[in-house]
Amino acid sequence: MNSPPAMQQPIDFYFDFSSPYSYIASEWIEAVAARHGRTVRWHAMLLGVAFQAAELKPPVNHPLKREYVLRDFARSARMEGVPYTQPEPFPIPTQNAARVYWWLHETRPERAIPWARACFRAYFARGVDLSDAQALSTLATEFGLGEGEAQAVWNDPVWKERLKRVNEAAVAAGVFGAPFFFVDGEPFWGNDRKAQIERWLSQGPF
Amino acid sequence: MNSPPAMQQPIDFYFDFSSPYSYIASEWIEAVAARHGRTVRWHAMLLGVAFQAAELKPPVNHPLKREYVLRDFARSARMEGVPYTQPEPFPIPTQNAARVYWWLHETRPERAIPWARACFRAYFARGVDLSDAQALSTLATEFGLGEGEAQAVWNDPVWKERLKRVNEAAVAAGVFGAPFFFVDGEPFWGNDRKAQIERWLSQGPF
């Protein structure tokens, strides 16, 4: 058999561009994977779809938890050495940025992860509102896309449908929050599962 | 001034006897605190009161999240080297065990934390149902309390009232889940904030 050993499967990384813990994880997942000879498959999705399936609400919609997580987002970013400025508005709908991600993934795959990073950093470090069509268009042209190109993509039924299928597949796989990882089929939820993921990658199942 | 420096304040540790992540944290918090010259104040509380204030439900009451956390409870325990067997029924009401905790805390303080450990380990390692009056009475006599003594305590309005005040104070302090810690007034929620707590204790605020 020429198939690679099971331990070398790519890591699946599900995220929403509006999720602070996803942003933080996006800054370490590639380095962690690379240290263990793994690659990462990035899956832009809509957390709202997963929340609906799991009967959950954003943490900032809960009394008490809201104040805590607003503090913890920034503290968790500092813990990882990642720049973080709480954006307003927050959270935001991110389907347009996600559709552009999947379009790049299909048509210019080497540009897809850089686009994801550009979106995360624009929102969480510079306060660029990804849900604002004008702001997102400007970000896309700064990124090197043609004038109006990103907007044409996010209005295209093909990429709307693609994102819808990703969301459905994520829920079918058990995703109810973000970031959400699968390593050799094992599910890990949260930026705070980094140590468990590292242990799994270095020592195998535990 | 003879007051100790602010950094030597005790760590406040809020927990519910039915919370798996509280159980895991209860097995490391004293050692972590001691390494940094701190003591720990243990606060037995009812998570249901905090959930109500924060409009939350137990994680196992959510589709998708239920399957994940049942896997993660045991995996997180293995990560810390703590024995864990998923108990049934789960979760359970734990007011009786908590009232006995507060009674010991007031009358035989050196026995309070050992009682907390005995309850956690009985439920999460041996499946002893702490919500069953007979099972809890048996645990109490094994622990060295007199026949019927624990039952008299948990039926006593004094200890009912004490627990009620603890729950109210916890919610007033912002507690919405368990385990919940305050270190120098800084809130940390979850067994998975161990690394952040250790960093705070060793290097101060970050």
Tab-separated table of N, CA and C in Angstrom, chain A residues 21 50 53-57 61-66 68-69 71-72 75-81 171 174-176 180 185-190 192-193 195-196 199-200 206, chain B residues 21 50 53-57 61-66 68-69 71-72 75-81 171 174-176 180 185-190 192-193 195-196 199-200 206:
chain	number	residue	atom	x	y	z
A	21	TYR	N	-11.842	33.623	19.200
A	21	TYR	CA	-11.006	32.452	19.510
A	21	TYR	C	-10.541	31.760	18.219
A	50	ALA	N	-24.278	26.687	13.040
A	50	ALA	CA	-23.945	25.675	14.051
A	50	ALA	C	-24.657	25.982	15.376
A	53	ALA	N	-28.206	24.825	15.163
A	53	ALA	CA	-28.332	23.361	15.266
A	53	ALA	C	-28.144	22.883	16.700
A	54	ALA	N	-27.271	23.571	17.434
A	54	ALA	CA	-26.967	23.148	18.801
A	54	ALA	C	-27.794	23.907	19.838
A	55	GLU	N	-28.705	24.777	19.372
A	55	GLU	CA	-29.544	25.573	20.281
A	55	GLU	C	-28.678	26.428	21.216
A	56	LEU	N	-27.695	27.076	20.616
A	56	LEU	CA	-26.788	27.943	21.368
A	56	LEU	C	-26.913	29.380	20.874
A	57	LYS	N	-26.418	30.311	21.689
A	57	LYS	CA	-26.357	31.720	21.312
A	57	LYS	C	-24.906	32.185	21.457
A	61	ASN	N	-24.254	37.216	24.123
A	61	ASN	CA	-25.696	37.399	24.289
A	61	ASN	C	-26.187	36.894	25.644
A	62	HIS	N	-25.260	36.400	26.476
A	62	HIS	CA	-25.643	35.915	27.806
A	62	HIS	C	-25.186	36.885	28.884
A	63	PRO	N	-26.085	37.251	29.823
A	63	PRO	CA	-25.661	38.078	30.953
A	63	PRO	C	-24.484	37.408	31.669
A	64	LEU	N	-23.660	38.164	32.311
A	64	LEU	CA	-22.482	37.698	33.051
A	64	LEU	C	-21.403	37.134	32.128
A	65	LYS	N	-21.783	36.176	31.280
A	65	LYS	CA	-20.806	35.583	30.369
A	65	LYS	C	-20.271	36.643	29.397
A	66	ARG	N	-21.140	37.575	29.029
A	66	ARG	CA	-20.730	38.646	28.111
A	66	ARG	C	-19.510	39.410	28.649
A	68	TYR	N	-17.429	38.548	30.921
A	68	TYR	CA	-16.257	37.681	31.046
A	68	TYR	C	-15.556	37.479	29.705
A	69	VAL	N	-16.318	37.102	28.678
A	69	VAL	CA	-15.644	36.761	27.414
A	69	VAL	C	-14.999	37.988	26.767
A	71	ARG	N	-13.474	40.204	28.283
A	71	ARG	CA	-12.180	40.284	28.960
A	71	ARG	C	-11.256	39.152	28.497
A	72	ASP	N	-11.856	37.970	28.361
A	72	ASP	CA	-11.061	36.777	28.035
A	72	ASP	C	-10.566	36.769	26.587
A	75	ARG	N	-7.424	38.785	26.715
A	75	ARG	CA	-6.411	38.119	27.552
A	75	ARG	C	-5.873	36.870	26.858
A	76	SER	N	-6.772	36.110	26.218
A	76	SER	CA	-6.337	34.901	25.507
A	76	SER	C	-5.441	35.267	24.325
A	77	ALA	N	-5.731	36.395	23.686
A	77	ALA	CA	-4.867	36.864	22.598
A	77	ALA	C	-3.485	37.224	23.147
A	78	ARG	N	-3.461	37.935	24.276
A	78	ARG	CA	-2.158	38.284	24.873
A	78	ARG	C	-1.390	37.017	25.259
A	79	MET	N	-2.116	36.019	25.750
A	79	MET	CA	-1.483	34.755	26.146
A	79	MET	C	-0.746	34.129	24.964
A	80	GLU	N	-1.268	34.335	23.743
A	80	GLU	CA	-0.653	33.769	22.543
A	80	GLU	C	0.205	34.789	21.798
A	81	GLY	N	0.297	36.001	22.352
A	81	GLY	CA	1.113	37.018	21.694
A	81	GLY	C	0.514	37.543	20.403
A	171	VAL	N	-21.993	20.922	10.534
A	171	VAL	CA	-22.982	20.492	11.535
A	171	VAL	C	-23.110	18.966	11.522
A	174	GLY	N	-20.613	17.387	13.541
A	174	GLY	CA	-20.691	17.621	14.985
A	174	GLY	C	-20.190	18.981	15.431
A	175	VAL	N	-19.899	19.871	14.489
A	175	VAL	CA	-19.378	21.193	14.841
A	175	VAL	C	-20.500	22.058	15.425
A	176	PHE	N	-20.284	22.581	16.624
A	176	PHE	CA	-21.280	23.441	17.279
A	176	PHE	C	-20.671	24.757	17.746
A	180	PHE	N	-13.065	24.876	15.681
A	180	PHE	CA	-13.328	23.454	15.883
A	180	PHE	C	-12.331	22.705	15.001
A	185	GLY	N	-9.737	12.497	13.035
A	185	GLY	CA	-11.133	12.246	13.365
A	185	GLY	C	-11.536	12.656	14.777
A	186	GLU	N	-10.558	12.970	15.632
A	186	GLU	CA	-10.861	13.354	17.017
A	186	GLU	C	-11.261	14.829	17.065
A	187	PRO	N	-12.415	15.148	17.684
A	187	PRO	CA	-12.861	16.545	17.723
A	187	PRO	C	-12.249	17.321	18.878
A	188	PHE	N	-11.839	18.542	18.600
A	188	PHE	CA	-11.336	19.463	19.627
A	188	PHE	C	-12.004	20.807	19.406
A	189	TRP	N	-12.662	21.324	20.433
A	189	TRP	CA	-13.351	22.609	20.324
A	189	TRP	C	-12.620	23.654	21.146
A	190	GLY	N	-12.262	24.758	20.492
A	190	GLY	CA	-11.762	25.904	21.236
A	190	GLY	C	-10.281	26.163	21.082
A	192	ASP	N	-8.605	26.998	23.392
A	192	ASP	CA	-8.009	26.469	24.623
A	192	ASP	C	-7.772	24.957	24.583
A	193	ARG	N	-8.000	24.324	23.443
A	193	ARG	CA	-7.620	22.907	23.322
A	193	ARG	C	-6.258	22.745	22.641
A	195	ALA	N	-3.231	22.750	23.838
A	195	ALA	CA	-2.325	21.810	24.518
A	195	ALA	C	-2.741	20.360	24.257
A	196	GLN	N	-4.037	20.099	24.210
A	196	GLN	CA	-4.489	18.731	23.926
A	196	GLN	C	-4.153	18.345	22.482
A	199	ARG	N	-0.516	17.557	22.317
A	199	ARG	CA	-0.226	16.241	22.900
A	199	ARG	C	-0.614	15.124	21.940
A	200	TRP	N	-1.788	15.278	21.323
A	200	TRP	CA	-2.250	14.264	20.361
A	200	TRP	C	-1.256	14.147	19.209
A	206	PHE	N	-4.814	9.806	23.318
A	206	PHE	CA	-4.676	9.654	24.770
A	206	PHE	C	-6.044	9.648	25.399
B	21	TYR	N	-15.531	19.425	34.994
B	21	TYR	CA	-14.352	20.282	34.887
B	21	TYR	C	-13.959	20.859	36.252
B	50	ALA	N	-26.363	29.860	38.864
B	50	ALA	CA	-25.554	30.692	37.963
B	50	ALA	C	-26.063	30.577	36.525
B	53	ALA	N	-29.090	32.729	36.082
B	53	ALA	CA	-28.754	34.158	36.004
B	53	ALA	C	-28.172	34.512	34.641
B	54	ALA	N	-27.413	33.582	34.053
B	54	ALA	CA	-26.736	33.854	32.784
B	54	ALA	C	-27.530	33.334	31.585
B	55	GLU	N	-28.726	32.804	31.854
B	55	GLU	CA	-29.570	32.247	30.778
B	55	GLU	C	-28.837	31.159	29.999
B	56	LEU	N	-28.213	30.269	30.755
B	56	LEU	CA	-27.467	29.154	30.170
B	56	LEU	C	-28.103	27.830	30.588
B	57	LYS	N	-27.758	26.780	29.858
B	57	LYS	CA	-28.179	25.424	30.203
B	57	LYS	C	-26.926	24.546	30.320
B	61	ASN	N	-27.274	19.468	27.677
B	61	ASN	CA	-28.651	19.710	27.236
B	61	ASN	C	-28.709	20.299	25.827
B	62	HIS	N	-27.555	20.467	25.197
B	62	HIS	CA	-27.508	21.008	23.841
B	62	HIS	C	-27.150	19.910	22.844
B	63	PRO	N	-27.924	19.815	21.736
B	63	PRO	CA	-27.547	18.868	20.681
B	63	PRO	C	-26.115	19.148	20.212
B	64	LEU	N	-25.438	18.155	19.742
B	64	LEU	CA	-24.048	18.226	19.252
B	64	LEU	C	-23.050	18.482	20.385
B	65	LYS	N	-23.305	19.534	21.169
B	65	LYS	CA	-22.386	19.839	22.262
B	65	LYS	C	-22.378	18.696	23.283
B	66	ARG	N	-23.529	18.056	23.455
B	66	ARG	CA	-23.626	16.947	24.408
B	66	ARG	C	-22.597	15.846	24.092
B	68	TYR	N	-19.965	15.989	22.293
B	68	TYR	CA	-18.593	16.475	22.414
B	68	TYR	C	-18.132	16.507	23.871
B	69	VAL	N	-18.937	17.118	24.734
B	69	VAL	CA	-18.445	17.288	26.111
B	69	VAL	C	-18.323	15.948	26.833
B	71	ARG	N	-17.237	13.334	25.585
B	71	ARG	CA	-15.916	12.863	25.173
B	71	ARG	C	-14.812	13.698	25.826
B	72	ASP	N	-15.048	15.013	25.870
B	72	ASP	CA	-14.022	15.924	26.378
B	72	ASP	C	-13.843	15.831	27.890
B	75	ARG	N	-11.454	12.977	28.309
B	75	ARG	CA	-10.153	13.293	27.710
B	75	ARG	C	-9.421	14.358	28.523
B	76	SER	N	-10.161	15.364	29.001
B	76	SER	CA	-9.540	16.413	29.818
B	76	SER	C	-9.037	15.834	31.141
B	77	ALA	N	-9.764	14.858	31.684
B	77	ALA	CA	-9.299	14.191	32.907
B	77	ALA	C	-8.007	13.422	32.625
B	78	ARG	N	-7.954	12.714	31.497
B	78	ARG	CA	-6.725	11.985	31.140
B	78	ARG	C	-5.566	12.956	30.947
B	79	MET	N	-5.863	14.117	30.357
B	79	MET	CA	-4.827	15.136	30.130
B	79	MET	C	-4.183	15.537	31.456
B	80	GLU	N	-4.966	15.544	32.539
B	80	GLU	CA	-4.453	15.930	33.861
B	80	GLU	C	-4.085	14.719	34.714
B	81	GLY	N	-4.249	13.511	34.153
B	81	GLY	CA	-3.918	12.313	34.926
B	81	GLY	C	-4.875	12.041	36.072
B	171	VAL	N	-23.015	34.775	41.919
B	171	VAL	CA	-23.622	35.446	40.765
B	171	VAL	C	-23.301	36.944	40.795
B	174	GLY	N	-20.112	37.649	39.340
B	174	GLY	CA	-19.981	37.410	37.911
B	174	GLY	C	-19.822	35.949	37.515
B	175	VAL	N	-19.988	35.051	38.466
B	175	VAL	CA	-19.820	33.622	38.177
B	175	VAL	C	-21.011	33.108	37.362
B	176	PHE	N	-20.731	32.503	36.206
B	176	PHE	CA	-21.784	31.958	35.347
B	176	PHE	C	-21.507	30.511	34.976
B	180	PHE	N	-14.810	28.230	38.464
B	180	PHE	CA	-14.599	29.664	38.256
B	180	PHE	C	-13.624	30.114	39.325
B	185	GLY	N	-8.596	39.170	42.050
B	185	GLY	CA	-9.774	39.804	41.468
B	185	GLY	C	-9.992	39.496	40.001
B	186	GLU	N	-9.017	38.892	39.345
B	186	GLU	CA	-9.135	38.572	37.912
B	186	GLU	C	-9.933	37.272	37.743
B	187	PRO	N	-10.995	37.286	36.906
B	187	PRO	CA	-11.813	36.082	36.733
B	187	PRO	C	-11.233	35.124	35.693
B	188	PHE	N	-11.254	33.844	36.017
B	188	PHE	CA	-10.852	32.783	35.079
B	188	PHE	C	-11.921	31.705	35.128
B	189	TRP	N	-12.477	31.380	33.977
B	189	TRP	CA	-13.529	30.365	33.912
B	189	TRP	C	-12.995	29.121	33.212
B	190	GLY	N	-13.096	27.978	33.907
B	190	GLY	CA	-12.826	26.715	33.245
B	190	GLY	C	-11.537	26.048	33.656
B	192	ASP	N	-9.773	24.696	31.685
B	192	ASP	CA	-8.819	24.980	30.613
B	192	ASP	C	-8.164	26.359	30.735
B	193	ARG	N	-8.410	27.067	31.825
B	193	ARG	CA	-7.668	28.304	32.065
B	193	ARG	C	-6.482	28.073	33.003
B	195	ALA	N	-3.405	27.164	32.403
B	195	ALA	CA	-2.147	27.779	31.935
B	195	ALA	C	-2.166	29.291	32.151
B	196	GLN	N	-3.316	29.915	31.955
B	196	GLN	CA	-3.403	31.367	32.185
B	196	GLN	C	-3.244	31.679	33.672
B	199	ARG	N	0.356	31.379	34.564
B	199	ARG	CA	1.121	32.534	34.082
B	199	ARG	C	0.900	33.750	34.983
B	200	TRP	N	-0.367	33.973	35.353
B	200	TRP	CA	-0.690	35.099	36.235
B	200	TRP	C	0.066	34.959	37.554
B	206	PHE	N	-1.230	40.028	33.005
B	206	PHE	CA	-0.779	40.092	31.609
B	206	PHE	C	-1.944	40.495	30.731
